[in-house]
PDB file of C-alpha atoms in Angstrom:
ATOM      1  CA  MET A  25      -0.010  -0.017   0.004  1.00 44.00           C
ATOM      2  CA  ASP A  26       1.268   3.531  -0.837  1.00 46.00           C
ATOM      3  CA  GLU A  27       1.254   5.486   2.422  1.00 44.00           C
ATOM      4  CA  MET A  28       2.245   8.649   0.633  1.00 44.00           C
ATOM      5  CA  THR A  29      -0.891   8.702  -1.476  1.00 43.00           C
ATOM      6  CA  THR A  30      -3.125   8.283   1.537  1.00 41.00           C
ATOM      7  CA  LEU A  31      -1.272  10.979   3.486  1.00 43.00           C
ATOM      8  CA  LYS A  32      -0.803  13.647   0.797  1.00 45.00           C
ATOM      9  CA  ASN A  33      -3.406  15.973   2.278  1.00 47.00           C
ATOM     10  CA  PHE A  34      -2.442  15.391   5.894  1.00 47.00           C
ATOM     11  CA  ARG A  35      -1.509  19.015   6.365  1.00 46.00           C
ATOM     12  CA  PRO A  36      -1.643  20.877   3.035  1.00 47.00           C
ATOM     13  CA  ASP A  37      -2.064  24.339   4.485  1.00 46.00           C
ATOM     14  CA  ALA A  38       0.983  24.464   6.800  1.00 45.00           C
ATOM     15  CA  PRO A  39       2.695  27.832   6.330  1.00 46.00           C
ATOM     16  CA  ALA A  40       6.419  28.270   5.688  1.00 44.00           C
ATOM     17  CA  ALA A  41       8.656  28.650   8.652  1.00 44.00           C
ATOM     18  CA  ASP A  42       9.332  32.213   9.687  1.00 43.00           C
ATOM     19  CA  ARG A  43      10.904  32.659  13.176  1.00 40.00           C
ATOM     20  CA  ALA A  44      11.111  36.459  12.857  1.00 40.00           C
ATOM     21  CA  ARG A  45       7.389  36.645  12.233  1.00 39.00           C
ATOM     22  CA  LEU A  46       6.461  34.189  14.936  1.00 40.00           C
ATOM     23  CA  ALA A  47       8.415  35.387  17.979  1.00 41.00           C
ATOM     24  CA  PRO A  48       6.973  38.911  18.510  1.00 39.00           C
ATOM     25  CA  GLY A  49       3.389  37.832  18.082  1.00 42.00           C
ATOM     26  CA  ARG A  50       3.597  34.724  20.197  1.00 42.00           C
ATOM     27  CA  GLN A  51       3.079  36.266  23.567  1.00 42.00           C
ATOM     28  CA  ARG A  52       0.582  38.862  22.331  1.00 41.00           C
ATOM     29  CA  LEU A  53      -1.670  36.041  21.185  1.00 39.00           C
ATOM     30  CA  LEU A  54      -1.429  34.395  24.611  1.00 39.00           C
ATOM     31  CA  ASP A  55      -2.153  37.606  26.463  1.00 41.00           C
ATOM     32  CA  ALA A  56      -5.189  38.403  24.282  1.00 39.00           C
ATOM     33  CA  ALA A  57      -6.537  34.920  24.996  1.00 40.00           C
ATOM     34  CA  ALA A  58      -6.078  35.372  28.722  1.00 39.00           C
ATOM     35  CA  GLU A  59      -7.860  38.711  28.838  1.00 37.00           C
ATOM     36  CA  ARG A  60     -10.853  37.232  27.024  1.00 36.00           C
ATOM     37  CA  GLN A  61     -10.795  34.278  29.471  1.00 34.00           C
ATOM     38  CA  GLN A  62     -10.964  31.810  26.585  1.00 34.00           C
ATOM     39  CA  ALA A  63      -8.673  28.848  26.084  1.00 32.00           C
ATOM     40  CA  ARG A  64      -6.974  28.804  22.727  1.00 32.00           C
ATOM     41  CA  ARG A  65      -8.119  25.987  20.522  1.00 33.00           C
ATOM     42  CA  PHE A  66      -5.363  23.396  20.334  1.00 32.00           C
ATOM     43  CA  TRP A  67      -5.516  22.861  16.621  1.00 31.00           C
ATOM     44  CA  GLN A  68      -4.934  26.601  15.954  1.00 34.00           C
ATOM     45  CA  ARG A  69      -1.779  26.473  18.080  1.00 35.00           C
ATOM     46  CA  ALA A  70      -0.533  23.408  16.309  1.00 35.00           C
ATOM     47  CA  GLY A  71      -0.674  25.186  12.954  1.00 35.00           C
ATOM     48  CA  TRP A  72       1.464  28.161  13.848  1.00 30.00           C
ATOM     49  CA  LYS A  73       3.851  26.047  15.873  1.00 36.00           C
ATOM     50  CA  LEU A  74       4.692  24.011  12.821  1.00 32.00           C
ATOM     51  CA  ALA A  75       5.407  27.201  10.876  1.00 33.00           C
ATOM     52  CA  ALA A  76       8.315  27.833  13.265  1.00 36.00           C
ATOM     53  CA  ALA A  77       9.573  24.282  13.382  1.00 36.00           C
ATOM     54  CA  GLY A  78      12.233  24.751  10.714  1.00 33.00           C
ATOM     55  CA  ALA A  79      13.969  27.497  12.772  1.00 31.00           C
ATOM     56  CA  ALA A  80      13.231  26.530  16.334  1.00 33.00           C
ATOM     57  CA  ALA A  81      12.707  23.073  17.718  1.00 33.00           C
ATOM     58  CA  GLY A  82       9.786  22.315  19.968  1.00 32.00           C
ATOM     59  CA  VAL A  83       7.837  25.604  19.927  1.00 30.00           C
ATOM     60  CA  ALA A  84       4.692  25.061  22.035  1.00 31.00           C
ATOM     61  CA  VAL A  85       2.556  26.952  24.511  1.00 29.00           C
ATOM     62  CA  ALA A  86       0.069  24.406  25.844  1.00 31.00           C
ATOM     63  CA  ALA A  87       0.241  20.913  27.141  1.00 30.00           C
ATOM     64  CA  VAL A  88      -2.443  18.321  26.632  1.00 31.00           C
ATOM     65  CA  LEU A  89      -3.635  15.285  28.542  1.00 30.00           C
ATOM     66  CA  VAL A  90      -5.488  12.764  26.395  1.00 31.00           C
ATOM     67  CA  ALA A  91      -7.729  10.282  28.152  1.00 31.00           C
ATOM     68  CA  GLN A  92     -10.469   7.999  26.923  1.00 32.00           C
ATOM     69  CA  VAL A  93     -13.636   7.221  28.782  1.00 30.00           C
ATOM     70  CA  THR A  94     -16.585   4.987  28.361  1.00 30.00           C
ATOM     71  CA  PRO A  95     -19.735   6.119  30.161  1.00 31.00           C
ATOM     72  CA  THR A  96     -21.326   4.004  32.864  1.00 29.00           C
ATOM     73  CA  PRO A  97     -24.715   4.721  34.532  1.00 29.00           C
ATOM     74  CA  ASP A  98     -23.020   6.687  37.281  1.00 26.00           C
ATOM     75  CA  THR A  99     -19.609   7.802  36.160  1.00 27.00           C
ATOM     76  CA  HIS A 100     -16.872   7.609  33.520  1.00 28.00           C
ATOM     77  CA  ARG A 101     -14.474   4.668  33.289  1.00 31.00           C
ATOM     78  CA  VAL A 102     -11.075   5.534  31.901  1.00 32.00           C
ATOM     79  CA  GLU A 103      -9.958   3.226  29.113  1.00 37.00           C
ATOM     80  CA  ALA A 104      -6.200   2.691  28.511  1.00 39.00           C
ATOM     81  CA  GLU A 105      -6.544   2.156  24.801  1.00 38.00           C
ATOM     82  CA  TYR A 106      -8.576   3.695  22.027  1.00 42.00           C
ATOM     83  CA  ALA A 107      -8.576   0.215  20.478  1.00 44.00           C
ATOM     84  CA  THR A 108     -10.999  -0.944  23.168  1.00 42.00           C
ATOM     85  CA  SER A 109     -13.696   1.470  21.954  1.00 59.00           C
ATOM     86  CA  PRO A 110     -15.611   1.058  18.700  1.00 76.00           C
ATOM     87  CA  GLU A 111     -15.040   3.632  15.984  1.00 84.00           C
ATOM     88  CA  PRO A 112     -17.738   6.354  16.144  1.00 89.00           C
ATOM     89  CA  ALA A 113     -20.308   6.781  13.432  1.00 93.00           C
ATOM     90  CA  ASP A 114     -19.785   9.649  10.976  1.00 94.00           C
ATOM     91  CA  GLY A 115     -22.605  11.718  12.455  1.00 95.00           C
ATOM     92  CA  GLN A 116     -21.526  11.353  16.079  1.00 94.00           C
ATOM     93  CA  TRP A 117     -19.582  13.942  18.034  1.00 94.00           C
ATOM     94  CA  LEU A 118     -16.362  13.618  20.036  1.00 92.00           C
ATOM     95  CA  TYR A 119     -16.375  15.615  23.273  1.00 92.00           C
ATOM     96  CA  GLN A 120     -13.177  17.337  24.422  1.00 86.00           C
ATOM     97  CA  LYS A 121     -12.453  19.312  27.570  1.00 86.00           C
ATOM     98  CA  VAL A 122      -9.353  21.496  27.830  1.00 83.00           C
ATOM     99  CA  LEU A 123      -7.911  22.770  31.088  1.00 87.00           C
ATOM    100  CA  THR A 124      -5.173  25.374  30.671  1.00 86.00           C
ATOM    101  CA  ARG A 125      -2.905  26.637  33.465  1.00 94.00           C
ATOM    102  CA  ARG A 126      -0.597  29.444  32.465  1.00 94.00           C
ATOM    103  CA  SER A 127       1.709  31.849  34.236  1.00 95.00           C
ATOM    104  CA  THR A 128       0.462  35.446  34.484  1.00 94.00           C
ATOM    105  CA  LEU A 129       3.902  36.774  33.603  1.00 93.00           C
ATOM    106  CA  ASN A 130       4.059  39.350  30.786  1.00 91.00           C
ATOM    107  CA  PHE A 131       7.015  39.115  28.410  1.00 84.00           C
ATOM    108  CA  ARG A 132       8.888  42.172  27.190  1.00 78.00           C
ATOM    109  CA  ASP A 133      10.420  41.610  23.732  1.00 78.00           C
ATOM    110  CA  ASP A 134       9.277  37.939  24.115  1.00 81.00           C
ATOM    111  CA  LEU A 135      12.289  37.221  26.372  1.00 89.00           C
ATOM    112  CA  ASN A 136      12.141  39.297  29.605  1.00 91.00           C
ATOM    113  CA  SER A 137       9.057  38.482  31.713  1.00 92.00           C
ATOM    114  CA  VAL A 138       7.441  41.050  34.014  1.00 93.00           C
ATOM    115  CA  PRO A 139       5.098  40.057  36.864  1.00 90.00           C
ATOM    116  CA  LYS A 140       1.562  41.439  36.732  1.00 86.00           C
ATOM    117  CA  LYS A 141       0.915  43.487  39.900  1.00 86.00           C
ATOM    118  CA  GLY A 142      -1.804  41.988  42.059  1.00 89.00           C
ATOM    119  CA  ALA A 143      -2.257  38.945  39.817  1.00 91.00           C
ATOM    120  CA  PRO A 144      -2.026  35.340  40.988  1.00 93.00           C
ATOM    121  CA  ALA A 145       0.921  33.281  39.837  1.00 92.00           C
ATOM    122  CA  TYR A 146      -1.240  31.314  37.397  1.00 94.00           C
ATOM    123  CA  TRP A 147      -4.651  31.573  35.790  1.00 93.00           C
ATOM    124  CA  GLU A 148      -6.766  28.637  34.712  1.00 93.00           C
ATOM    125  CA  SER A 149      -9.410  28.330  32.041  1.00 89.00           C
ATOM    126  CA  THR A 150     -11.581  25.535  30.737  1.00 91.00           C
ATOM    127  CA  GLN A 151     -12.961  25.024  27.245  1.00 90.00           C
ATOM    128  CA  GLU A 152     -15.373  22.351  26.049  1.00 93.00           C
ATOM    129  CA  THR A 153     -15.736  21.420  22.371  1.00 91.00           C
ATOM    130  CA  TRP A 154     -17.613  18.896  20.252  1.00 94.00           C
ATOM    131  CA  THR A 155     -16.171  17.698  16.934  1.00 93.00           C
ATOM    132  CA  GLN A 156     -18.198  15.659  14.457  1.00 93.00           C
ATOM    133  CA  TYR A 157     -16.317  12.484  13.637  1.00 93.00           C
ATOM    134  CA  GLY A 158     -17.105  12.290   9.916  1.00 94.00           C
ATOM    135  CA  THR A 159     -16.999  15.981   8.989  1.00 93.00           C
ATOM    136  CA  GLY A 160     -14.621  17.711  11.436  1.00 92.00           C
ATOM    137  CA  LYS A 161     -17.201  20.376  12.223  1.00 92.00           C
ATOM    138  CA  THR A 162     -16.413  21.778  15.668  1.00 92.00           C
ATOM    139  CA  LEU A 163     -18.593  23.598  18.139  1.00 94.00           C
ATOM    140  CA  ARG A 164     -17.456  24.987  21.495  1.00 93.00           C
ATOM    141  CA  ARG A 165     -19.199  26.058  24.676  1.00 94.00           C
ATOM    142  CA  ALA A 166     -19.450  29.842  24.686  1.00 92.00           C
ATOM    143  CA  PRO A 167     -19.249  31.934  27.885  1.00 88.00           C
ATOM    144  CA  ASP A 168     -22.997  32.418  27.818  1.00 90.00           C
ATOM    145  CA  GLY A 169     -23.554  28.653  27.858  1.00 90.00           C
ATOM    146  CA  GLY A 170     -24.489  28.385  24.188  1.00 92.00           C
ATOM    147  CA  LEU A 171     -22.526  26.845  21.350  1.00 94.00           C
ATOM    148  CA  ASP A 172     -20.519  28.640  18.687  1.00 91.00           C
ATOM    149  CA  SER A 173     -17.952  27.788  15.993  1.00 84.00           C
ATOM    150  CA  PRO A 174     -14.269  28.619  16.628  1.00 77.00           C
ATOM    151  CA  LEU A 175     -12.515  30.576  13.909  1.00 62.00           C
ATOM    152  CA  GLY A 176     -10.980  28.411  11.202  1.00 56.00           C
ATOM    153  CA  GLY A 177     -13.036  25.365  12.101  1.00 54.00           C
ATOM    154  CA  ALA A 178     -14.030  24.782   8.493  1.00 54.00           C
ATOM    155  CA  ASP A 179     -10.389  24.148   7.525  1.00 58.00           C
ATOM    156  CA  ARG A 180      -9.891  21.256   9.921  1.00 71.00           C
ATOM    157  CA  GLN A 181      -9.736  17.695   8.665  1.00 85.00           C
ATOM    158  CA  SER A 182     -12.164  15.287  10.294  1.00 92.00           C
ATOM    159  CA  PRO A 183     -11.075  12.927  13.057  1.00 92.00           C
ATOM    160  CA  LYS A 184     -12.128  10.049  10.775  1.00 93.00           C
ATOM    161  CA  LYS A 185      -9.831  11.055   7.933  1.00 92.00           C
ATOM    162  CA  LEU A 186      -6.885  11.706  10.206  1.00 90.00           C
ATOM    163  CA  ARG A 187      -7.300   8.359  11.979  1.00 90.00           C
ATOM    164  CA  HIS A 188      -7.518   6.384   8.738  1.00 90.00           C
ATOM    165  CA  LYS A 189      -4.404   8.138   7.383  1.00 90.00           C
ATOM    166  CA  VAL A 190      -2.192   7.457  10.376  1.00 92.00           C
ATOM    167  CA  GLU A 191      -3.354   3.836  10.539  1.00 91.00           C
ATOM    168  CA  LYS A 192      -1.443   3.353   7.284  1.00 92.00           C
ATOM    169  CA  LEU A 193       1.861   4.679   8.587  1.00 94.00           C
ATOM    170  CA  PRO A 194       4.626   2.029   8.596  1.00 96.00           C
ATOM    171  CA  SER A 195       5.649   0.713  12.009  1.00 95.00           C
ATOM    172  CA  GLU A 196       9.412   0.481  11.433  1.00 97.00           C
ATOM    173  CA  PRO A 197      10.935   3.728  12.853  1.00 97.00           C
ATOM    174  CA  GLN A 198      13.056   4.816   9.879  1.00 97.00           C
ATOM    175  CA  GLN A 199      10.314   4.048   7.378  1.00 97.00           C
ATOM    176  CA  LEU A 200       7.823   5.983   9.514  1.00 97.00           C
ATOM    177  CA  LEU A 201      10.122   9.014   9.670  1.00 96.00           C
ATOM    178  CA  ARG A 202      10.651   8.914   5.904  1.00 95.00           C
ATOM    179  CA  SER A 203       6.918   8.691   5.324  1.00 94.00           C
ATOM    180  CA  LEU A 204       6.198  11.771   7.457  1.00 92.00           C
ATOM    181  CA  SER A 205       9.076  13.752   5.886  1.00 91.00           C
ATOM    182  CA  GLU A 206       7.774  13.095   2.350  1.00 88.00           C
ATOM    183  CA  VAL A 207       4.330  14.256   3.332  1.00 81.00           C
ATOM    184  CA  ASP A 208       5.529  17.338   5.238  1.00 82.00           C
ATOM    185  CA  PRO A 209       8.930  18.862   4.419  1.00 82.00           C
ATOM    186  CA  VAL A 210       8.546  21.676   7.020  1.00 83.00           C
ATOM    187  CA  GLY A 211      10.489  21.235  10.248  1.00 85.00           C
ATOM    188  CA  GLY A 212      12.157  18.067  11.381  1.00 93.00           C
ATOM    189  CA  ASP A 213      11.345  14.559  12.445  1.00 95.00           C
ATOM    190  CA  TYR A 214      10.608  15.581  16.063  1.00 96.00           C
ATOM    191  CA  GLN A 215       8.153  18.309  15.039  1.00 94.00           C
ATOM    192  CA  ARG A 216       6.314  16.011  12.625  1.00 94.00           C
ATOM    193  CA  ILE A 217       5.800  13.322  15.252  1.00 95.00           C
ATOM    194  CA  GLN A 218       4.812  15.893  17.824  1.00 94.00           C
ATOM    195  CA  TYR A 219       2.198  17.233  15.435  1.00 91.00           C
ATOM    196  CA  THR A 220       0.853  13.722  14.660  1.00 92.00           C
ATOM    197  CA  PHE A 221       0.436  13.002  18.359  1.00 91.00           C
ATOM    198  CA  SER A 222      -1.374  16.314  18.912  1.00 88.00           C
ATOM    199  CA  ILE A 223      -3.776  16.490  15.999  1.00 87.00           C
ATOM    200  CA  VAL A 224      -5.214  12.964  15.762  1.00 87.00           C
ATOM    201  CA  TYR A 225      -8.060  12.577  18.259  1.00 84.00           C
ATOM    202  CA  THR A 226      -8.432   8.793  18.106  1.00 85.00           C
ATOM    203  CA  LEU A 227      -4.787   7.656  17.619  1.00 87.00           C
ATOM    204  CA  PRO A 228      -4.717   3.827  17.700  1.00 88.00           C
ATOM    205  CA  SER A 229      -2.573   2.260  20.370  1.00 91.00           C
ATOM    206  CA  GLU A 230      -0.261   0.465  17.884  1.00 93.00           C
ATOM    207  CA  VAL A 231       0.395   3.776  16.081  1.00 94.00           C
ATOM    208  CA  ARG A 232       1.234   5.535  19.364  1.00 94.00           C
ATOM    209  CA  LEU A 233       3.783   2.820  20.096  1.00 95.00           C
ATOM    210  CA  SER A 234       5.321   3.154  16.610  1.00 96.00           C
ATOM    211  CA  LEU A 235       5.545   6.951  16.982  1.00 97.00           C
ATOM    212  CA  PHE A 236       7.227   6.679  20.379  1.00 96.00           C
ATOM    213  CA  ARG A 237       9.737   4.136  19.088  1.00 96.00           C
ATOM    214  CA  ALA A 238      10.524   6.482  16.187  1.00 97.00           C
ATOM    215  CA  LEU A 239      10.938   9.443  18.595  1.00 96.00           C
ATOM    216  CA  LYS A 240      13.681   7.622  20.500  1.00 94.00           C
ATOM    217  CA  THR A 241      15.703   7.095  17.316  1.00 96.00           C
ATOM    218  CA  ILE A 242      15.889  10.814  16.443  1.00 97.00           C
ATOM    219  CA  PRO A 243      19.355  12.338  17.285  1.00 95.00           C
ATOM    220  CA  GLY A 244      19.164  15.039  19.956  1.00 95.00           C
ATOM    221  CA  VAL A 245      15.733  14.023  21.308  1.00 96.00           C
ATOM    222  CA  VAL A 246      15.698  13.572  25.091  1.00 96.00           C
ATOM    223  CA  VAL A 247      13.296  11.336  27.031  1.00 95.00           C
ATOM    224  CA  ARG A 248      13.738  12.522  30.592  1.00 93.00           C
ATOM    225  CA  PRO A 249      14.128   9.784  33.244  1.00 91.00           C
ATOM    226  CA  GLN A 250      12.125  11.834  35.784  1.00 93.00           C
ATOM    227  CA  LEU A 251       8.341  11.840  35.278  1.00 96.00           C
ATOM    228  CA  ALA A 252       6.720  15.219  34.775  1.00 94.00           C
ATOM    229  CA  GLU A 253       3.125  16.250  35.565  1.00 93.00           C
ATOM    230  CA  ASP A 254       0.378  17.526  33.334  1.00 91.00           C
ATOM    231  CA  ALA A 255      -2.037  20.257  34.477  1.00 89.00           C
ATOM    232  CA  MET A 256      -4.160  17.618  36.278  1.00 87.00           C
ATOM    233  CA  GLY A 257      -1.147  16.354  38.204  1.00 89.00           C
ATOM    234  CA  ARG A 258      -0.941  13.054  36.366  1.00 88.00           C
ATOM    235  CA  PRO A 259       2.465  11.511  35.627  1.00 92.00           C
ATOM    236  CA  ALA A 260       3.864  11.842  32.138  1.00 92.00           C
ATOM    237  CA  LEU A 261       7.017  11.234  30.169  1.00 94.00           C
ATOM    238  CA  ALA A 262       8.648  14.504  29.126  1.00 95.00           C
ATOM    239  CA  VAL A 263      10.154  14.418  25.625  1.00 96.00           C
ATOM    240  CA  HIS A 264      11.954  17.364  24.070  1.00 97.00           C
ATOM    241  CA  PRO A 265      14.842  18.389  21.846  1.00 95.00           C
ATOM    242  CA  SER A 266      18.123  18.793  23.740  1.00 95.00           C
ATOM    243  CA  ASP A 267      18.607  22.191  25.323  1.00 94.00           C
ATOM    244  CA  ASP A 268      21.308  23.191  22.798  1.00 93.00           C
ATOM    245  CA  ASN A 269      18.696  23.697  20.049  1.00 92.00           C
ATOM    246  CA  PRO A 270      18.418  27.273  18.670  1.00 91.00           C
ATOM    247  CA  TYR A 271      15.046  28.104  20.165  1.00 91.00           C
ATOM    248  CA  THR A 272      16.027  27.052  23.725  1.00 94.00           C
ATOM    249  CA  ARG A 273      19.387  28.803  23.526  1.00 93.00           C
ATOM    250  CA  GLU A 274      17.720  32.034  22.468  1.00 92.00           C
ATOM    251  CA  THR A 275      14.682  32.014  24.786  1.00 93.00           C
ATOM    252  CA  HIS A 276      15.794  29.863  27.731  1.00 95.00           C
ATOM    253  CA  ARG A 277      12.533  27.975  27.312  1.00 96.00           C
ATOM    254  CA  ARG A 278      12.171  24.227  27.066  1.00 96.00           C
ATOM    255  CA  GLU A 279       9.059  22.990  25.272  1.00 95.00           C
ATOM    256  CA  GLU A 280       8.155  19.435  26.305  1.00 94.00           C
ATOM    257  CA  LEU A 281       5.892  16.858  24.707  1.00 93.00           C
ATOM    258  CA  LEU A 282       4.090  14.895  27.435  1.00 91.00           C
ATOM    259  CA  LEU A 283       3.120  11.207  26.967  1.00 93.00           C
ATOM    260  CA  ASP A 284       1.522   8.646  29.223  1.00 91.00           C
ATOM    261  CA  PRO A 285       4.405   6.602  30.675  1.00 93.00           C
ATOM    262  CA  GLU A 286       2.612   3.254  30.019  1.00 93.00           C
ATOM    263  CA  THR A 287       0.366   3.671  26.986  1.00 90.00           C
ATOM    264  CA  TYR A 288       2.171   6.601  25.257  1.00 92.00           C
ATOM    265  CA  GLU A 289      -1.112   8.435  24.896  1.00 89.00           C
ATOM    266  CA  TYR A 290      -0.686  12.137  24.187  1.00 84.00           C
ATOM    267  CA  ARG A 291      -0.963  14.124  27.382  1.00 87.00           C
ATOM    268  CA  GLY A 292       0.283  17.304  25.843  1.00 81.00           C
ATOM    269  CA  GLU A 293       3.055  19.832  26.206  1.00 87.00           C
ATOM    270  CA  ARG A 294       4.391  22.137  28.855  1.00 94.00           C
ATOM    271  CA  SER A 295       6.654  25.187  28.658  1.00 94.00           C
ATOM    272  CA  ILE A 296       9.446  25.751  31.183  1.00 95.00           C
ATOM    273  CA  LEU A 297      11.580  28.876  31.696  1.00 96.00           C
ATOM    274  CA  LEU A 298      15.086  27.547  32.373  1.00 96.00           C
ATOM    275  CA  VAL A 299      17.853  28.863  34.625  1.00 95.00           C
ATOM    276  CA  GLY A 300      19.371  31.876  32.893  1.00 95.00           C
ATOM    277  CA  GLY A 301      16.110  33.353  31.638  1.00 94.00           C
ATOM    278  CA  MET A 302      14.946  36.806  32.723  1.00 94.00           C
ATOM    279  CA  ILE A 303      12.134  37.849  35.053  1.00 94.00           C
ATOM    280  CA  ASP A 304      11.821  41.582  35.664  1.00 92.00           C
ATOM    281  CA  SER A 305      15.383  42.015  34.372  1.00 92.00           C
ATOM    282  CA  LYS A 306      16.760  39.514  36.894  1.00 93.00           C
ATOM    283  CA  VAL A 307      18.414  36.217  35.833  1.00 95.00           C
ATOM    284  CA  THR A 308      16.497  33.183  37.018  1.00 94.00           C
ATOM    285  CA  THR A 309      18.245  30.597  39.168  1.00 95.00           C
ATOM    286  CA  GLU A 310      15.577  27.884  38.992  1.00 95.00           C
ATOM    287  CA  GLU A 311      13.201  26.431  36.435  1.00 95.00           C
ATOM    288  CA  ILE A 312       9.751  28.066  36.293  1.00 95.00           C
ATOM    289  CA  LEU A 313       6.545  26.634  34.801  1.00 95.00           C
ATOM    290  CA  LEU A 314       5.167  28.912  32.112  1.00 95.00           C
ATOM    291  CA  SER A 315       2.250  26.868  30.784  1.00 95.00           C
ATOM    292  CA  VAL A 316       0.680  23.438  31.015  1.00 95.00           C
ATOM    293  CA  SER A 317      -2.732  22.182  29.942  1.00 83.00           C
ATOM    294  CA  ALA A 318      -4.844  19.098  30.373  1.00 83.00           C
ATOM    295  CA  VAL A 319      -7.108  17.934  27.577  1.00 76.00           C
ATOM    296  CA  GLN A 320      -9.563  15.096  28.028  1.00 81.00           C
ATOM    297  CA  ARG A 321     -10.731  13.590  24.777  1.00 79.00           C
ATOM    298  CA  PHE A 322     -13.629  11.285  25.248  1.00 80.00           C
ATOM    299  CA  ALA A 323     -13.718   8.271  22.942  1.00 71.00           C
ATOM    300  CA  ALA A 324     -17.339   7.638  23.876  1.00 80.00           C
ATOM    301  CA  ALA A 325     -19.117   9.667  21.177  1.00 89.00           C
ATOM    302  CA  VAL A 326     -22.383  11.490  21.718  1.00 93.00           C
ATOM    303  CA  ASN A 327     -25.215  11.907  19.221  1.00 94.00           C
ATOM    304  CA  GLU A 328     -25.402  15.708  19.258  1.00 93.00           C
ATOM    305  CA  PRO A 329     -23.246  18.690  20.308  1.00 93.00           C
ATOM    306  CA  GLY A 330     -23.749  20.090  23.790  1.00 93.00           C
ATOM    307  CA  VAL A 331     -24.191  16.625  25.322  1.00 92.00           C
ATOM    308  CA  ARG A 332     -21.474  15.320  27.595  1.00 90.00           C
ATOM    309  CA  PRO A 333     -20.637  11.580  27.634  1.00 86.00           C
TER     310      PRO A 333
END
């Protein structure tokens, strides 16, 4: 089977890398989102992050916890594998809940952070969305309790198409990396795998394992021996490019991909300000959490938007 043919449209609209364009606007986008008390949609972040991948490894601003649940009469039962749940029907909707915890620091020139007077150390926001499995149409819970469509939702590929495409990826690490590089020449192997983990809602367990195996073969990629935590306090493997990459050297920020330590489910990403960064013109002497999120993606589909599983 020709994996390239099936994957050709995996991400046709990814923009060209442009670090100079990305850096100044990065924090402004975050601050605007905080002031409106709305969590940024994850798929929007993934698009601009890939635009910077060619110049800076591991650019990210939110971390994600992916969990699967099957409803019971009283509660939710967490499933370890998507493979244990049947594939949703085209007309059904996948429910997603995103918790974001982010530092209230303001950044001057995108490098020197300044504390906000009177503000707590972190703010949290929650966003609920429903995505139709067969079409990719997405609705989110608005502040007034109603449902609206996030900007750019019409350009998103459906969860069904994305799942069927990644199911055809080869399992051998080097073949998998070659397949992704032929589909998407922007960025490097790490960024392409990071993107695949983040964008596919129902990533089969065998594909997750293949992606993780391929990650460990990429030169310069670090799988930290100490477990990290996502925004919900759950243990996660922290994977990231080594700290000598251009982005980390310039910004003193480490952007980590978080994976479940047993199933390799995508739990998201977190951003850390490393020792040597600047806060209020003073050099930091310890690592500081900048952002971390928790996303729960519910494999148990519902029949209409607005309904929780």
